[in-house]
Backbone as JSON, one array per atom type, in Angstrom:
{
  "sequence": "MTFELDYTSAESENCSSKIVFDDRIFYVKLLSSPIGAAKYFSADKNGHLQKEISKAEFELWVTILADNDADIKVILEKITQGKKY",
  "N": [[-41.19, 47.31, 77.87], [-41.58, 48.91, 74.4], [-43.22, 49.35, 71.16], [-42.38, 49.04, 68.24], [-44.59, 49.32, 64.89], [-44.47, 48.92, 62.02], [-45.71, 48.32, 58.18], [-44.97, 49.56, 56.14], [-42.96, 50.29, 55.14], [-41.23, 48.26, 55.61], [-41.97, 47.37, 53.54], [-39.55, 48.66, 52.15], [-38.28, 46.35, 52.39], [-39.56, 44.39, 51.19], [-41.18, 42.85, 52.46], [-43.73, 42.05, 54.77], [-44.26, 42.93, 57.29], [-42.58, 45.54, 59.88], [-40.99, 45.08, 62.74], [-40.0, 46.73, 65.82], [-38.32, 46.72, 69.06], [-37.18, 48.39, 70.58], [-33.1, 48.76, 70.08], [-33.49, 46.02, 68.33], [-34.73, 44.25, 65.3], [-37.17, 43.56, 64.17], [-38.41, 41.44, 60.43], [-40.83, 40.35, 59.17], [-42.71, 38.35, 56.5], [-44.99, 37.72, 54.77], [-46.85, 34.34, 53.46], [-48.31, 34.38, 50.24], [-49.0, 31.75, 49.66], [-47.69, 28.67, 50.78], [-51.0, 29.22, 52.25], [-50.81, 31.59, 55.13], [-48.54, 30.37, 55.94], [-45.04, 32.21, 56.65], [-42.19, 34.16, 56.48], [-39.42, 34.74, 58.76], [-37.29, 37.61, 59.76], [-34.45, 38.9, 61.55], [-32.26, 41.99, 61.75], [-30.1, 44.32, 61.5], [-28.4, 47.58, 63.26], [-29.64, 49.22, 61.13], [-31.63, 48.83, 60.27], [-31.62, 46.78, 58.08], [-31.79, 43.74, 56.58], [-30.2, 40.42, 58.19], [-30.45, 37.47, 58.45], [-32.22, 35.14, 57.76], [-35.4, 33.35, 60.47], [-36.09, 31.24, 62.22], [-39.77, 30.88, 63.31], [-40.66, 29.85, 65.6], [-38.06, 30.7, 66.81], [-38.66, 33.17, 66.64], [-41.34, 34.29, 67.7], [-39.94, 34.25, 70.05], [-38.09, 35.46, 71.03], [-40.51, 38.08, 70.59], [-41.96, 37.16, 73.19], [-39.52, 36.99, 74.69], [-38.98, 40.1, 74.58], [-41.37, 41.85, 74.9], [-43.83, 43.46, 77.01], [-45.71, 42.52, 78.21], [-47.98, 39.71, 78.36], [-50.06, 40.47, 76.69], [-49.32, 42.44, 74.51], [-47.64, 40.12, 73.74], [-49.81, 39.73, 72.33], [-51.15, 41.6, 70.77], [-48.96, 41.7, 68.91], [-48.31, 39.67, 68.1], [-51.45, 39.86, 66.14], [-51.47, 41.81, 64.84], [-49.03, 41.98, 62.64], [-50.37, 39.51, 60.64], [-51.69, 41.23, 59.41], [-50.78, 42.22, 57.41], [-49.35, 43.75, 53.73], [-49.21, 40.29, 51.91], [-46.66, 38.21, 49.52]],
  "CA": [[-40.45, 47.22, 76.99], [-42.17, 50.12, 73.68], [-42.96, 48.28, 70.29], [-43.5, 49.63, 67.15], [-44.84, 48.29, 63.72], [-44.1, 49.05, 60.35], [-45.65, 48.08, 57.24], [-45.11, 51.06, 55.18], [-41.48, 50.95, 55.92], [-41.02, 46.83, 55.8], [-42.09, 46.44, 51.97], [-38.87, 48.42, 51.1], [-37.2, 44.97, 52.25], [-40.4, 43.18, 50.69], [-41.14, 41.88, 53.74], [-45.27, 41.91, 54.85], [-44.36, 44.2, 57.89], [-41.03, 45.14, 60.29], [-41.54, 45.63, 64.44], [-39.05, 47.14, 65.98], [-38.06, 46.67, 70.16], [-35.53, 49.37, 70.96], [-32.44, 47.92, 69.86], [-33.99, 44.55, 67.51], [-35.44, 45.25, 64.76], [-37.97, 42.07, 63.12], [-39.53, 41.52, 59.71], [-42.16, 39.16, 58.97], [-42.87, 37.85, 55.35], [-47.08, 36.48, 54.49], [-46.68, 34.11, 51.4], [-50.47, 33.95, 49.85], [-48.91, 30.15, 49.23], [-49.68, 28.15, 51.08], [-51.77, 30.25, 52.68], [-51.23, 31.14, 56.99], [-47.24, 30.9, 56.16], [-44.31, 33.18, 56.88], [-40.58, 33.43, 56.77], [-39.75, 35.54, 59.93], [-36.31, 38.04, 59.86], [-33.51, 39.63, 61.83], [-32.1, 42.72, 61.36], [-29.53, 44.4, 62.12], [-29.35, 48.63, 64.23], [-29.9, 49.98, 61.33], [-32.71, 47.67, 59.34], [-31.58, 45.99, 57.15], [-31.93, 42.05, 56.38], [-29.17, 39.99, 58.41], [-30.75, 36.47, 57.89], [-34.01, 34.32, 57.9], [-35.15, 32.35, 61.75], [-37.91, 30.28, 62.42], [-40.71, 31.08, 63.58], [-40.6, 29.62, 66.76], [-37.78, 31.96, 67.45], [-39.05, 35.08, 66.0], [-41.62, 34.44, 68.5], [-39.28, 33.69, 71.56], [-37.79, 37.04, 71.39], [-40.79, 38.61, 70.88], [-41.89, 37.09, 73.86], [-38.04, 37.84, 75.5], [-38.75, 41.83, 74.49], [-42.93, 42.85, 75.67], [-44.16, 43.67, 78.39], [-46.66, 41.38, 78.52], [-48.92, 38.55, 77.21], [-51.61, 41.28, 76.23], [-48.7, 43.09, 73.35], [-47.68, 39.59, 72.78], [-51.19, 38.78, 71.94], [-51.2, 42.63, 69.96], [-48.54, 42.04, 67.81], [-48.45, 38.27, 66.84], [-52.16, 39.25, 64.82], [-51.66, 43.5, 63.15], [-48.24, 41.01, 61.46], [-50.9, 38.71, 60.27], [-52.29, 42.55, 58.49], [-49.53, 43.31, 56.19], [-49.19, 43.0, 52.05], [-48.82, 38.96, 51.13], [-46.15, 38.05, 48.58]],
  "C": [[-41.03, 47.91, 75.73], [-42.31, 49.22, 72.28], [-43.11, 49.42, 68.88], [-43.9, 48.66, 65.67], [-45.37, 48.92, 62.55], [-44.61, 48.14, 59.07], [-45.09, 48.63, 56.66], [-42.74, 50.79, 54.85], [-40.71, 49.03, 56.33], [-40.6, 46.2, 53.67], [-40.87, 47.55, 50.97], [-38.03, 47.35, 50.78], [-38.17, 44.33, 51.32], [-40.44, 42.36, 51.68], [-43.48, 42.42, 53.83], [-45.56, 43.78, 56.13], [-43.35, 44.09, 59.32], [-41.62, 45.67, 62.21], [-39.9, 45.72, 64.51], [-39.05, 46.98, 67.97], [-37.04, 47.49, 70.33], [-34.74, 49.25, 70.32], [-32.61, 46.98, 69.01], [-34.86, 45.25, 66.45], [-35.95, 43.58, 64.26], [-37.89, 42.42, 61.63], [-39.85, 40.16, 59.05], [-42.85, 39.64, 57.12], [-44.12, 37.31, 54.97], [-46.5, 36.25, 53.38], [-48.25, 34.62, 51.38], [-50.33, 32.44, 49.88], [-47.7, 29.37, 49.86], [-49.74, 29.35, 52.13], [-51.48, 29.93, 54.04], [-48.38, 31.41, 57.08], [-46.73, 31.8, 55.61], [-42.82, 33.27, 56.99], [-40.54, 34.91, 58.04], [-37.75, 36.06, 59.58], [-35.65, 38.71, 60.94], [-32.73, 40.63, 60.72], [-31.29, 43.57, 61.38], [-30.18, 46.05, 62.06], [-29.46, 49.39, 62.71], [-31.32, 50.13, 59.68], [-32.93, 46.46, 58.57], [-31.33, 44.17, 56.84], [-30.47, 41.54, 56.9], [-30.08, 38.29, 57.74], [-32.08, 36.02, 58.77], [-33.28, 33.69, 59.55], [-36.42, 32.0, 61.82], [-38.79, 31.18, 63.23], [-41.18, 31.05, 65.06], [-39.07, 30.75, 67.67], [-37.31, 33.55, 67.07], [-40.39, 35.05, 67.7], [-41.07, 33.86, 70.24], [-38.51, 34.89, 71.33], [-39.07, 37.86, 71.18], [-41.93, 39.16, 71.73], [-40.8, 37.46, 74.86], [-38.44, 39.36, 76.08], [-39.62, 42.33, 74.02], [-43.31, 42.76, 76.74], [-44.63, 42.61, 78.78], [-47.39, 40.69, 77.31], [-50.0, 39.64, 76.66], [-50.5, 42.48, 74.36], [-48.23, 42.15, 72.84], [-48.87, 39.29, 71.63], [-51.35, 40.45, 70.67], [-50.62, 42.15, 68.57], [-48.26, 41.38, 67.5], [-50.54, 38.84, 65.93], [-52.16, 40.4, 64.06], [-50.19, 42.27, 62.43], [-48.81, 40.01, 60.79], [-51.63, 40.17, 59.12], [-51.78, 42.77, 57.45], [-49.52, 42.56, 55.58], [-48.44, 41.13, 52.76], [-48.44, 39.49, 50.12], [-46.46, 36.4, 48.36]]
}
């Protein structure tokens, strides 16, 4: 399954990155303090935040929806490049 990672549209939801897998949308909000902390959110099909999810749940969805291990690694690396809040 292909994915799209978008930093610009994520900022409209006060998040660092938006990840779209066909019909599933997730947001990641990187926090500047404590260093390395992040919040993860699921979104509805229109891209509006629905609820906060755990890091474990987010990583589980990425593992399920990504095509292969290389995509998982790329996604997890790219989400760390977004704006920090």
